[in-house]
Amino acid sequence: MLNLERFQVYFGNQHQESMSVSASISDGFDRFISNIKCSTGSPTTAVATSVYLRRYGFFIAALLYLKAYNKMWDGSLDNIHLVETTHGLVFEIDDHYIRDEQPGDLELIVKKYGFPVVNELASRANISKFILWENIWGYVLWMYGSTETKQARLDLEMLLEDDIWQPDIRRSMFKKFLNGRTFEDAATNYERVTCCLYKELPGSESCPYCPHVSN
């Protein structure tokens, strides 16, 4: 089985009572975001939500990593458990949901695990969807930059096309963040199009790849 720990994803079912991703974007949102505010010092709900999506980007990257090796995890958002550790938030999932890939799985990852989480959190936290998607893209970029399989190359090409995002989104969100550059250039010299709001955390400054740095 592929090791997903570098994406902060662990296999197991020891924390079934912990909050699920589904709960974090619905009835458990206020409590969950309040905890993030307390642990990070986030001054607003928008900043705390961006902090959360920076972490959730790991999970999306893990799913795409499995796909790059012709595997798929297809549990629900209820089956993704959020576990607080001394090293921060990690994800716990059941490996029983892993199967061989099937046609349409790449679109499934985007629309089952990406769209509902980004859309709901953007609405609840009053934060731009572009910021949240770019928080995910940063880890997707890193993953594909270090994963050399034929399937990974094919999947990346599809994610940079518009079709897989439609009809919900007209243009590929990930292609937008390349900002006219090649994937290779973006992976080597990472630059953001949006600000992830990390600079709003106490004692923090703009990230070196923040658009505000160049301005």
JSON list of C-alpha atoms in Angstrom, two decimals:
[
{"chain": "A", "resi": 1, "resn": "MET", "atom": "CA", "xyz": [0.00, 0.00, 0.00]},
{"chain": "A", "resi": 2, "resn": "LEU", "atom": "CA", "xyz": [1.23, 3.50, -0.82]},
{"chain": "A", "resi": 3, "resn": "ASN", "atom": "CA", "xyz": [2.47, 5.57, 2.12]},
{"chain": "A", "resi": 4, "resn": "LEU", "atom": "CA", "xyz": [0.44, 8.78, 2.49]},
{"chain": "A", "resi": 5, "resn": "GLU", "atom": "CA", "xyz": [2.00, 10.04, 5.70]},
{"chain": "A", "resi": 6, "resn": "ARG", "atom": "CA", "xyz": [3.95, 12.78, 3.94]},
{"chain": "A", "resi": 7, "resn": "PHE", "atom": "CA", "xyz": [0.51, 14.20, 3.10]},
{"chain": "A", "resi": 8, "resn": "GLN", "atom": "CA", "xyz": [-0.52, 14.00, 6.77]},
{"chain": "A", "resi": 9, "resn": "VAL", "atom": "CA", "xyz": [-2.94, 11.18, 5.88]},
{"chain": "A", "resi": 10, "resn": "TYR", "atom": "CA", "xyz": [-3.00, 8.04, 8.02]},
{"chain": "A", "resi": 11, "resn": "PHE", "atom": "CA", "xyz": [-4.89, 4.78, 7.69]},
{"chain": "A", "resi": 12, "resn": "GLY", "atom": "CA", "xyz": [-6.91, 3.56, 10.65]},
{"chain": "A", "resi": 13, "resn": "ASN", "atom": "CA", "xyz": [-10.21, 3.84, 12.45]},
{"chain": "A", "resi": 14, "resn": "GLN", "atom": "CA", "xyz": [-9.13, 4.78, 15.95]},
{"chain": "A", "resi": 15, "resn": "HIS", "atom": "CA", "xyz": [-10.71, 8.24, 15.90]},
{"chain": "A", "resi": 16, "resn": "GLN", "atom": "CA", "xyz": [-14.26, 7.58, 14.76]},
{"chain": "A", "resi": 17, "resn": "GLU", "atom": "CA", "xyz": [-15.54, 10.09, 17.35]},
{"chain": "A", "resi": 18, "resn": "SER", "atom": "CA", "xyz": [-13.40, 12.92, 15.95]},
{"chain": "A", "resi": 19, "resn": "MET", "atom": "CA", "xyz": [-14.90, 15.53, 13.67]},
{"chain": "A", "resi": 20, "resn": "SER", "atom": "CA", "xyz": [-15.27, 14.60, 10.03]},
{"chain": "A", "resi": 21, "resn": "VAL", "atom": "CA", "xyz": [-14.59, 16.87, 7.07]},
{"chain": "A", "resi": 22, "resn": "SER", "atom": "CA", "xyz": [-18.33, 16.74, 6.40]},
{"chain": "A", "resi": 23, "resn": "ALA", "atom": "CA", "xyz": [-19.10, 18.10, 9.87]},
{"chain": "A", "resi": 24, "resn": "SER", "atom": "CA", "xyz": [-16.40, 20.77, 9.59]},
{"chain": "A", "resi": 25, "resn": "ILE", "atom": "CA", "xyz": [-18.18, 22.36, 6.64]},
{"chain": "A", "resi": 26, "resn": "SER", "atom": "CA", "xyz": [-21.70, 22.04, 8.09]},
{"chain": "A", "resi": 27, "resn": "ASP", "atom": "CA", "xyz": [-23.07, 21.95, 11.63]},
{"chain": "A", "resi": 28, "resn": "GLY", "atom": "CA", "xyz": [-19.62, 21.69, 13.24]},
{"chain": "A", "resi": 29, "resn": "PHE", "atom": "CA", "xyz": [-18.11, 24.64, 11.36]},
{"chain": "A", "resi": 30, "resn": "ASP", "atom": "CA", "xyz": [-18.34, 27.26, 14.13]},
{"chain": "A", "resi": 31, "resn": "ARG", "atom": "CA", "xyz": [-16.84, 25.00, 16.78]},
{"chain": "A", "resi": 32, "resn": "PHE", "atom": "CA", "xyz": [-14.12, 23.70, 14.47]},
{"chain": "A", "resi": 33, "resn": "ILE", "atom": "CA", "xyz": [-13.05, 27.14, 13.23]},
{"chain": "A", "resi": 34, "resn": "SER", "atom": "CA", "xyz": [-13.11, 28.49, 16.79]},
{"chain": "A", "resi": 35, "resn": "ASN", "atom": "CA", "xyz": [-10.60, 25.79, 17.73]},
{"chain": "A", "resi": 36, "resn": "ILE", "atom": "CA", "xyz": [-8.36, 26.79, 14.81]},
{"chain": "A", "resi": 37, "resn": "LYS", "atom": "CA", "xyz": [-8.60, 30.43, 15.85]},
{"chain": "A", "resi": 38, "resn": "CYS", "atom": "CA", "xyz": [-7.49, 29.52, 19.37]},
{"chain": "A", "resi": 39, "resn": "SER", "atom": "CA", "xyz": [-4.63, 27.26, 18.26]},
{"chain": "A", "resi": 40, "resn": "THR", "atom": "CA", "xyz": [-3.24, 29.60, 15.58]},
{"chain": "A", "resi": 41, "resn": "GLY", "atom": "CA", "xyz": [-4.24, 33.03, 16.81]},
{"chain": "A", "resi": 42, "resn": "SER", "atom": "CA", "xyz": [-6.18, 33.67, 13.62]},
{"chain": "A", "resi": 43, "resn": "PRO", "atom": "CA", "xyz": [-7.82, 37.10, 13.97]},
{"chain": "A", "resi": 44, "resn": "THR", "atom": "CA", "xyz": [-10.81, 36.30, 11.75]},
{"chain": "A", "resi": 45, "resn": "THR", "atom": "CA", "xyz": [-12.88, 33.38, 10.51]},
{"chain": "A", "resi": 46, "resn": "ALA", "atom": "CA", "xyz": [-11.56, 33.96, 6.99]},
{"chain": "A", "resi": 47, "resn": "VAL", "atom": "CA", "xyz": [-7.93, 33.60, 8.12]},
{"chain": "A", "resi": 48, "resn": "ALA", "atom": "CA", "xyz": [-8.71, 30.46, 10.16]},
{"chain": "A", "resi": 49, "resn": "THR", "atom": "CA", "xyz": [-10.55, 28.94, 7.20]},
{"chain": "A", "resi": 50, "resn": "SER", "atom": "CA", "xyz": [-7.59, 29.62, 4.92]},
{"chain": "A", "resi": 51, "resn": "VAL", "atom": "CA", "xyz": [-5.31, 27.94, 7.47]},
{"chain": "A", "resi": 52, "resn": "TYR", "atom": "CA", "xyz": [-7.60, 24.91, 7.39]},
{"chain": "A", "resi": 53, "resn": "LEU", "atom": "CA", "xyz": [-7.62, 24.74, 3.59]},
{"chain": "A", "resi": 54, "resn": "ARG", "atom": "CA", "xyz": [-3.85, 24.96, 3.49]},
{"chain": "A", "resi": 55, "resn": "ARG", "atom": "CA", "xyz": [-3.96, 21.69, 5.43]},
{"chain": "A", "resi": 56, "resn": "TYR", "atom": "CA", "xyz": [-6.81, 20.19, 3.41]},
{"chain": "A", "resi": 57, "resn": "GLY", "atom": "CA", "xyz": [-4.68, 20.71, 0.32]},
{"chain": "A", "resi": 58, "resn": "PHE", "atom": "CA", "xyz": [-2.55, 17.86, 1.64]},
{"chain": "A", "resi": 59, "resn": "PHE", "atom": "CA", "xyz": [-5.56, 15.53, 1.52]},
{"chain": "A", "resi": 60, "resn": "ILE", "atom": "CA", "xyz": [-6.47, 16.42, -2.07]},
{"chain": "A", "resi": 61, "resn": "ALA", "atom": "CA", "xyz": [-2.82, 15.94, -3.05]},
{"chain": "A", "resi": 62, "resn": "ALA", "atom": "CA", "xyz": [-2.89, 12.51, -1.37]},
{"chain": "A", "resi": 63, "resn": "LEU", "atom": "CA", "xyz": [-5.93, 11.46, -3.42]},
{"chain": "A", "resi": 64, "resn": "LEU", "atom": "CA", "xyz": [-4.25, 12.61, -6.62]},
{"chain": "A", "resi": 65, "resn": "TYR", "atom": "CA", "xyz": [-1.07, 10.80, -5.57]},
{"chain": "A", "resi": 66, "resn": "LEU", "atom": "CA", "xyz": [-3.04, 7.55, -5.25]},
{"chain": "A", "resi": 67, "resn": "LYS", "atom": "CA", "xyz": [-4.58, 8.23, -8.65]},
{"chain": "A", "resi": 68, "resn": "ALA", "atom": "CA", "xyz": [-1.09, 8.71, -10.10]},
{"chain": "A", "resi": 69, "resn": "TYR", "atom": "CA", "xyz": [-0.43, 5.10, -9.10]},
{"chain": "A", "resi": 70, "resn": "ASN", "atom": "CA", "xyz": [-3.77, 3.91, -10.51]},
{"chain": "A", "resi": 71, "resn": "LYS", "atom": "CA", "xyz": [-5.52, 3.68, -7.16]},
{"chain": "A", "resi": 72, "resn": "MET", "atom": "CA", "xyz": [-8.51, 5.54, -5.72]},
{"chain": "A", "resi": 73, "resn": "TRP", "atom": "CA", "xyz": [-9.89, 6.20, -2.25]},
{"chain": "A", "resi": 74, "resn": "ASP", "atom": "CA", "xyz": [-13.64, 6.71, -2.59]},
{"chain": "A", "resi": 75, "resn": "GLY", "atom": "CA", "xyz": [-15.04, 7.14, 0.91]},
{"chain": "A", "resi": 76, "resn": "SER", "atom": "CA", "xyz": [-17.35, 10.05, 1.71]},
{"chain": "A", "resi": 77, "resn": "LEU", "atom": "CA", "xyz": [-16.51, 13.31, 3.45]},
{"chain": "A", "resi": 78, "resn": "ASP", "atom": "CA", "xyz": [-17.99, 11.66, 6.55]},
{"chain": "A", "resi": 79, "resn": "ASN", "atom": "CA", "xyz": [-15.25, 9.05, 6.35]},
{"chain": "A", "resi": 80, "resn": "ILE", "atom": "CA", "xyz": [-12.40, 11.59, 6.55]},
{"chain": "A", "resi": 81, "resn": "HIS", "atom": "CA", "xyz": [-11.59, 12.18, 10.23]},
{"chain": "A", "resi": 82, "resn": "LEU", "atom": "CA", "xyz": [-9.78, 15.28, 11.45]},
{"chain": "A", "resi": 83, "resn": "VAL", "atom": "CA", "xyz": [-7.36, 14.45, 14.24]},
{"chain": "A", "resi": 84, "resn": "GLU", "atom": "CA", "xyz": [-5.44, 17.02, 16.29]},
{"chain": "A", "resi": 85, "resn": "THR", "atom": "CA", "xyz": [-1.86, 15.96, 17.07]},
{"chain": "A", "resi": 86, "resn": "THR", "atom": "CA", "xyz": [1.17, 17.67, 18.55]},
{"chain": "A", "resi": 87, "resn": "HIS", "atom": "CA", "xyz": [2.26, 18.29, 14.96]},
{"chain": "A", "resi": 88, "resn": "GLY", "atom": "CA", "xyz": [-1.03, 19.81, 13.89]},
{"chain": "A", "resi": 89, "resn": "LEU", "atom": "CA", "xyz": [-4.12, 18.58, 12.11]},
{"chain": "A", "resi": 90, "resn": "VAL", "atom": "CA", "xyz": [-3.90, 15.23, 10.31]},
{"chain": "A", "resi": 91, "resn": "PHE", "atom": "CA", "xyz": [-6.40, 13.11, 8.38]},
{"chain": "A", "resi": 92, "resn": "GLU", "atom": "CA", "xyz": [-7.40, 9.57, 9.23]},
{"chain": "A", "resi": 93, "resn": "ILE", "atom": "CA", "xyz": [-9.13, 7.35, 6.67]},
{"chain": "A", "resi": 94, "resn": "ASP", "atom": "CA", "xyz": [-10.11, 3.71, 6.32]},
{"chain": "A", "resi": 95, "resn": "ASP", "atom": "CA", "xyz": [-8.08, 1.79, 3.75]},
{"chain": "A", "resi": 96, "resn": "HIS", "atom": "CA", "xyz": [-11.12, -0.37, 2.97]},
{"chain": "A", "resi": 97, "resn": "TYR", "atom": "CA", "xyz": [-12.22, 2.39, 0.61]},
{"chain": "A", "resi": 98, "resn": "ILE", "atom": "CA", "xyz": [-9.15, 2.02, -1.61]},
{"chain": "A", "resi": 99, "resn": "ARG", "atom": "CA", "xyz": [-9.77, 0.37, -4.96]},
{"chain": "A", "resi": 100, "resn": "ASP", "atom": "CA", "xyz": [-8.29, 0.28, -8.47]},
{"chain": "A", "resi": 101, "resn": "GLU", "atom": "CA", "xyz": [-8.92, 3.42, -10.47]},
{"chain": "A", "resi": 102, "resn": "GLN", "atom": "CA", "xyz": [-11.88, 3.70, -12.83]},
{"chain": "A", "resi": 103, "resn": "PRO", "atom": "CA", "xyz": [-12.75, 6.10, -15.66]},
{"chain": "A", "resi": 104, "resn": "GLY", "atom": "CA", "xyz": [-14.01, 9.39, -14.24]},
{"chain": "A", "resi": 105, "resn": "ASP", "atom": "CA", "xyz": [-12.07, 9.18, -10.96]},
{"chain": "A", "resi": 106, "resn": "LEU", "atom": "CA", "xyz": [-10.09, 12.36, -11.58]},
{"chain": "A", "resi": 107, "resn": "GLU", "atom": "CA", "xyz": [-13.28, 14.37, -12.02]},
{"chain": "A", "resi": 108, "resn": "LEU", "atom": "CA", "xyz": [-14.67, 12.61, -8.95]},
{"chain": "A", "resi": 109, "resn": "ILE", "atom": "CA", "xyz": [-11.76, 13.86, -6.85]},
{"chain": "A", "resi": 110, "resn": "VAL", "atom": "CA", "xyz": [-12.31, 17.44, -7.99]},
{"chain": "A", "resi": 111, "resn": "LYS", "atom": "CA", "xyz": [-16.09, 17.44, -7.62]},
{"chain": "A", "resi": 112, "resn": "LYS", "atom": "CA", "xyz": [-16.62, 15.14, -4.64]},
{"chain": "A", "resi": 113, "resn": "TYR", "atom": "CA", "xyz": [-13.75, 16.25, -2.41]},
{"chain": "A", "resi": 114, "resn": "GLY", "atom": "CA", "xyz": [-12.93, 19.69, -3.80]},
{"chain": "A", "resi": 115, "resn": "PHE", "atom": "CA", "xyz": [-16.08, 21.55, -4.82]},
{"chain": "A", "resi": 116, "resn": "PRO", "atom": "CA", "xyz": [-18.30, 20.95, -1.76]},
{"chain": "A", "resi": 117, "resn": "VAL", "atom": "CA", "xyz": [-15.54, 21.78, 0.72]},
{"chain": "A", "resi": 118, "resn": "VAL", "atom": "CA", "xyz": [-14.34, 24.93, -1.06]},
{"chain": "A", "resi": 119, "resn": "ASN", "atom": "CA", "xyz": [-17.83, 26.19, -1.90]},
{"chain": "A", "resi": 120, "resn": "GLU", "atom": "CA", "xyz": [-19.26, 25.71, 1.59]},
{"chain": "A", "resi": 121, "resn": "LEU", "atom": "CA", "xyz": [-16.26, 27.16, 3.42]},
{"chain": "A", "resi": 122, "resn": "ALA", "atom": "CA", "xyz": [-16.05, 30.15, 1.08]},
{"chain": "A", "resi": 123, "resn": "SER", "atom": "CA", "xyz": [-19.67, 30.92, 1.84]},
{"chain": "A", "resi": 124, "resn": "ARG", "atom": "CA", "xyz": [-19.48, 30.38, 5.61]},
{"chain": "A", "resi": 125, "resn": "ALA", "atom": "CA", "xyz": [-16.21, 32.28, 6.07]},
{"chain": "A", "resi": 126, "resn": "ASN", "atom": "CA", "xyz": [-16.82, 34.98, 3.46]},
{"chain": "A", "resi": 127, "resn": "ILE", "atom": "CA", "xyz": [-13.52, 34.22, 1.76]},
{"chain": "A", "resi": 128, "resn": "SER", "atom": "CA", "xyz": [-12.67, 33.99, -1.92]},
{"chain": "A", "resi": 129, "resn": "LYS", "atom": "CA", "xyz": [-12.88, 30.57, -3.56]},
{"chain": "A", "resi": 130, "resn": "PHE", "atom": "CA", "xyz": [-9.74, 31.53, -5.49]},
{"chain": "A", "resi": 131, "resn": "ILE", "atom": "CA", "xyz": [-7.72, 31.72, -2.27]},
{"chain": "A", "resi": 132, "resn": "LEU", "atom": "CA", "xyz": [-8.98, 28.35, -1.09]},
{"chain": "A", "resi": 133, "resn": "TRP", "atom": "CA", "xyz": [-8.38, 26.61, -4.41]},
{"chain": "A", "resi": 134, "resn": "GLU", "atom": "CA", "xyz": [-4.87, 28.05, -4.58]},
{"chain": "A", "resi": 135, "resn": "ASN", "atom": "CA", "xyz": [-4.21, 26.73, -1.08]},
{"chain": "A", "resi": 136, "resn": "ILE", "atom": "CA", "xyz": [-4.99, 23.30, -2.52]},
{"chain": "A", "resi": 137, "resn": "TRP", "atom": "CA", "xyz": [-3.04, 23.93, -5.73]},
{"chain": "A", "resi": 138, "resn": "GLY", "atom": "CA", "xyz": [0.20, 24.61, -3.83]},
{"chain": "A", "resi": 139, "resn": "TYR", "atom": "CA", "xyz": [0.30, 21.02, -2.58]},
{"chain": "A", "resi": 140, "resn": "VAL", "atom": "CA", "xyz": [-0.96, 19.58, -5.85]},
{"chain": "A", "resi": 141, "resn": "LEU", "atom": "CA", "xyz": [1.89, 21.38, -7.62]},
{"chain": "A", "resi": 142, "resn": "TRP", "atom": "CA", "xyz": [4.40, 20.01, -5.12]},
{"chain": "A", "resi": 143, "resn": "MET", "atom": "CA", "xyz": [3.02, 16.47, -5.44]},
{"chain": "A", "resi": 144, "resn": "TYR", "atom": "CA", "xyz": [3.10, 16.36, -9.24]},
{"chain": "A", "resi": 145, "resn": "GLY", "atom": "CA", "xyz": [6.53, 17.96, -9.24]},
{"chain": "A", "resi": 146, "resn": "SER", "atom": "CA", "xyz": [7.88, 14.97, -7.31]},
{"chain": "A", "resi": 147, "resn": "THR", "atom": "CA", "xyz": [5.78, 12.14, -8.78]},
{"chain": "A", "resi": 148, "resn": "GLU", "atom": "CA", "xyz": [7.03, 10.70, -12.04]},
{"chain": "A", "resi": 149, "resn": "THR", "atom": "CA", "xyz": [4.51, 8.25, -13.41]},
{"chain": "A", "resi": 150, "resn": "LYS", "atom": "CA", "xyz": [2.80, 8.22, -16.78]},
{"chain": "A", "resi": 151, "resn": "GLN", "atom": "CA", "xyz": [-0.58, 8.45, -15.07]},
{"chain": "A", "resi": 152, "resn": "ALA", "atom": "CA", "xyz": [0.54, 11.50, -13.09]},
{"chain": "A", "resi": 153, "resn": "ARG", "atom": "CA", "xyz": [1.45, 13.31, -16.32]},
{"chain": "A", "resi": 154, "resn": "LEU", "atom": "CA", "xyz": [-1.88, 12.41, -17.90]},
{"chain": "A", "resi": 155, "resn": "ASP", "atom": "CA", "xyz": [-3.84, 13.47, -14.82]},
{"chain": "A", "resi": 156, "resn": "LEU", "atom": "CA", "xyz": [-2.03, 16.81, -14.61]},
{"chain": "A", "resi": 157, "resn": "GLU", "atom": "CA", "xyz": [-2.78, 17.54, -18.25]},
{"chain": "A", "resi": 158, "resn": "MET", "atom": "CA", "xyz": [-6.47, 16.86, -17.63]},
{"chain": "A", "resi": 159, "resn": "LEU", "atom": "CA", "xyz": [-6.56, 19.04, -14.52]},
{"chain": "A", "resi": 160, "resn": "LEU", "atom": "CA", "xyz": [-5.17, 21.93, -16.55]},
{"chain": "A", "resi": 161, "resn": "GLU", "atom": "CA", "xyz": [-7.95, 21.55, -19.12]},
{"chain": "A", "resi": 162, "resn": "ASP", "atom": "CA", "xyz": [-11.35, 23.17, -18.65]},
{"chain": "A", "resi": 163, "resn": "ASP", "atom": "CA", "xyz": [-13.61, 20.15, -19.24]},
{"chain": "A", "resi": 164, "resn": "ILE", "atom": "CA", "xyz": [-13.05, 18.46, -15.90]},
{"chain": "A", "resi": 165, "resn": "TRP", "atom": "CA", "xyz": [-14.14, 21.59, -14.00]},
{"chain": "A", "resi": 166, "resn": "GLN", "atom": "CA", "xyz": [-17.29, 22.29, -15.97]},
{"chain": "A", "resi": 167, "resn": "PRO", "atom": "CA", "xyz": [-20.14, 23.13, -15.68]},
{"chain": "A", "resi": 168, "resn": "ASP", "atom": "CA", "xyz": [-19.51, 24.35, -12.10]},
{"chain": "A", "resi": 169, "resn": "ILE", "atom": "CA", "xyz": [-16.40, 26.31, -13.07]},
{"chain": "A", "resi": 170, "resn": "ARG", "atom": "CA", "xyz": [-15.86, 27.54, -16.61]},
{"chain": "A", "resi": 171, "resn": "ARG", "atom": "CA", "xyz": [-12.06, 27.51, -16.68]},
{"chain": "A", "resi": 172, "resn": "SER", "atom": "CA", "xyz": [-9.51, 25.23, -15.03]},
{"chain": "A", "resi": 173, "resn": "MET", "atom": "CA", "xyz": [-8.80, 26.68, -11.61]},
{"chain": "A", "resi": 174, "resn": "PHE", "atom": "CA", "xyz": [-5.34, 25.11, -11.54]},
{"chain": "A", "resi": 175, "resn": "LYS", "atom": "CA", "xyz": [-4.36, 26.53, -14.92]},
{"chain": "A", "resi": 176, "resn": "LYS", "atom": "CA", "xyz": [-5.29, 29.98, -13.61]},
{"chain": "A", "resi": 177, "resn": "PHE", "atom": "CA", "xyz": [-2.67, 29.64, -10.90]},
{"chain": "A", "resi": 178, "resn": "LEU", "atom": "CA", "xyz": [0.07, 28.89, -13.42]},
{"chain": "A", "resi": 179, "resn": "ASN", "atom": "CA", "xyz": [-0.48, 32.50, -14.48]},
{"chain": "A", "resi": 180, "resn": "GLY", "atom": "CA", "xyz": [0.81, 31.90, -18.00]},
{"chain": "A", "resi": 181, "resn": "ARG", "atom": "CA", "xyz": [3.88, 29.94, -16.92]},
{"chain": "A", "resi": 182, "resn": "THR", "atom": "CA", "xyz": [4.74, 26.34, -17.65]},
{"chain": "A", "resi": 183, "resn": "PHE", "atom": "CA", "xyz": [4.19, 23.72, -14.96]},
{"chain": "A", "resi": 184, "resn": "GLU", "atom": "CA", "xyz": [7.95, 23.13, -14.74]},
{"chain": "A", "resi": 185, "resn": "ASP", "atom": "CA", "xyz": [8.64, 26.82, -14.12]},
{"chain": "A", "resi": 186, "resn": "ALA", "atom": "CA", "xyz": [5.86, 27.07, -11.54]},
{"chain": "A", "resi": 187, "resn": "ALA", "atom": "CA", "xyz": [7.11, 23.96, -9.71]},
{"chain": "A", "resi": 188, "resn": "THR", "atom": "CA", "xyz": [10.68, 25.29, -9.62]},
{"chain": "A", "resi": 189, "resn": "ASN", "atom": "CA", "xyz": [9.83, 28.89, -8.76]},
{"chain": "A", "resi": 190, "resn": "TYR", "atom": "CA", "xyz": [6.55, 28.81, -6.87]},
{"chain": "A", "resi": 191, "resn": "GLU", "atom": "CA", "xyz": [4.60, 32.08, -6.88]},
{"chain": "A", "resi": 192, "resn": "ARG", "atom": "CA", "xyz": [1.03, 32.61, -5.73]},
{"chain": "A", "resi": 193, "resn": "VAL", "atom": "CA", "xyz": [-1.62, 34.59, -7.57]},
{"chain": "A", "resi": 194, "resn": "THR", "atom": "CA", "xyz": [-3.65, 35.20, -4.39]},
{"chain": "A", "resi": 195, "resn": "CYS", "atom": "CA", "xyz": [-2.60, 35.86, -0.80]},
{"chain": "A", "resi": 196, "resn": "CYS", "atom": "CA", "xyz": [-3.39, 32.97, 1.57]},
{"chain": "A", "resi": 197, "resn": "LEU", "atom": "CA", "xyz": [-3.69, 35.44, 4.51]},
{"chain": "A", "resi": 198, "resn": "TYR", "atom": "CA", "xyz": [-0.90, 33.72, 6.43]},
{"chain": "A", "resi": 199, "resn": "LYS", "atom": "CA", "xyz": [0.61, 37.16, 7.02]},
{"chain": "A", "resi": 200, "resn": "GLU", "atom": "CA", "xyz": [-2.42, 37.99, 9.20]},
{"chain": "A", "resi": 201, "resn": "LEU", "atom": "CA", "xyz": [-1.36, 35.46, 11.84]},
{"chain": "A", "resi": 202, "resn": "PRO", "atom": "CA", "xyz": [0.38, 36.91, 14.92]},
{"chain": "A", "resi": 203, "resn": "GLY", "atom": "CA", "xyz": [4.12, 37.28, 14.42]},
{"chain": "A", "resi": 204, "resn": "SER", "atom": "CA", "xyz": [3.94, 36.27, 10.76]},
{"chain": "A", "resi": 205, "resn": "GLU", "atom": "CA", "xyz": [5.03, 38.08, 7.63]},
{"chain": "A", "resi": 206, "resn": "SER", "atom": "CA", "xyz": [4.16, 37.57, 3.99]},
{"chain": "A", "resi": 207, "resn": "CYS", "atom": "CA", "xyz": [5.32, 34.25, 2.54]},
{"chain": "A", "resi": 208, "resn": "PRO", "atom": "CA", "xyz": [8.22, 34.58, 0.05]},
{"chain": "A", "resi": 209, "resn": "TYR", "atom": "CA", "xyz": [5.85, 33.47, -2.73]},
{"chain": "A", "resi": 210, "resn": "CYS", "atom": "CA", "xyz": [3.06, 35.90, -1.76]},
{"chain": "A", "resi": 211, "resn": "PRO", "atom": "CA", "xyz": [1.95, 38.31, -4.54]},
{"chain": "A", "resi": 212, "resn": "HIS", "atom": "CA", "xyz": [2.26, 41.18, -2.05]},
{"chain": "A", "resi": 213, "resn": "VAL", "atom": "CA", "xyz": [6.03, 40.63, -1.79]},
{"chain": "A", "resi": 214, "resn": "SER", "atom": "CA", "xyz": [6.66, 41.52, -5.42]},
{"chain": "A", "resi": 215, "resn": "ASN", "atom": "CA", "xyz": [4.35, 44.52, -5.09]}
]
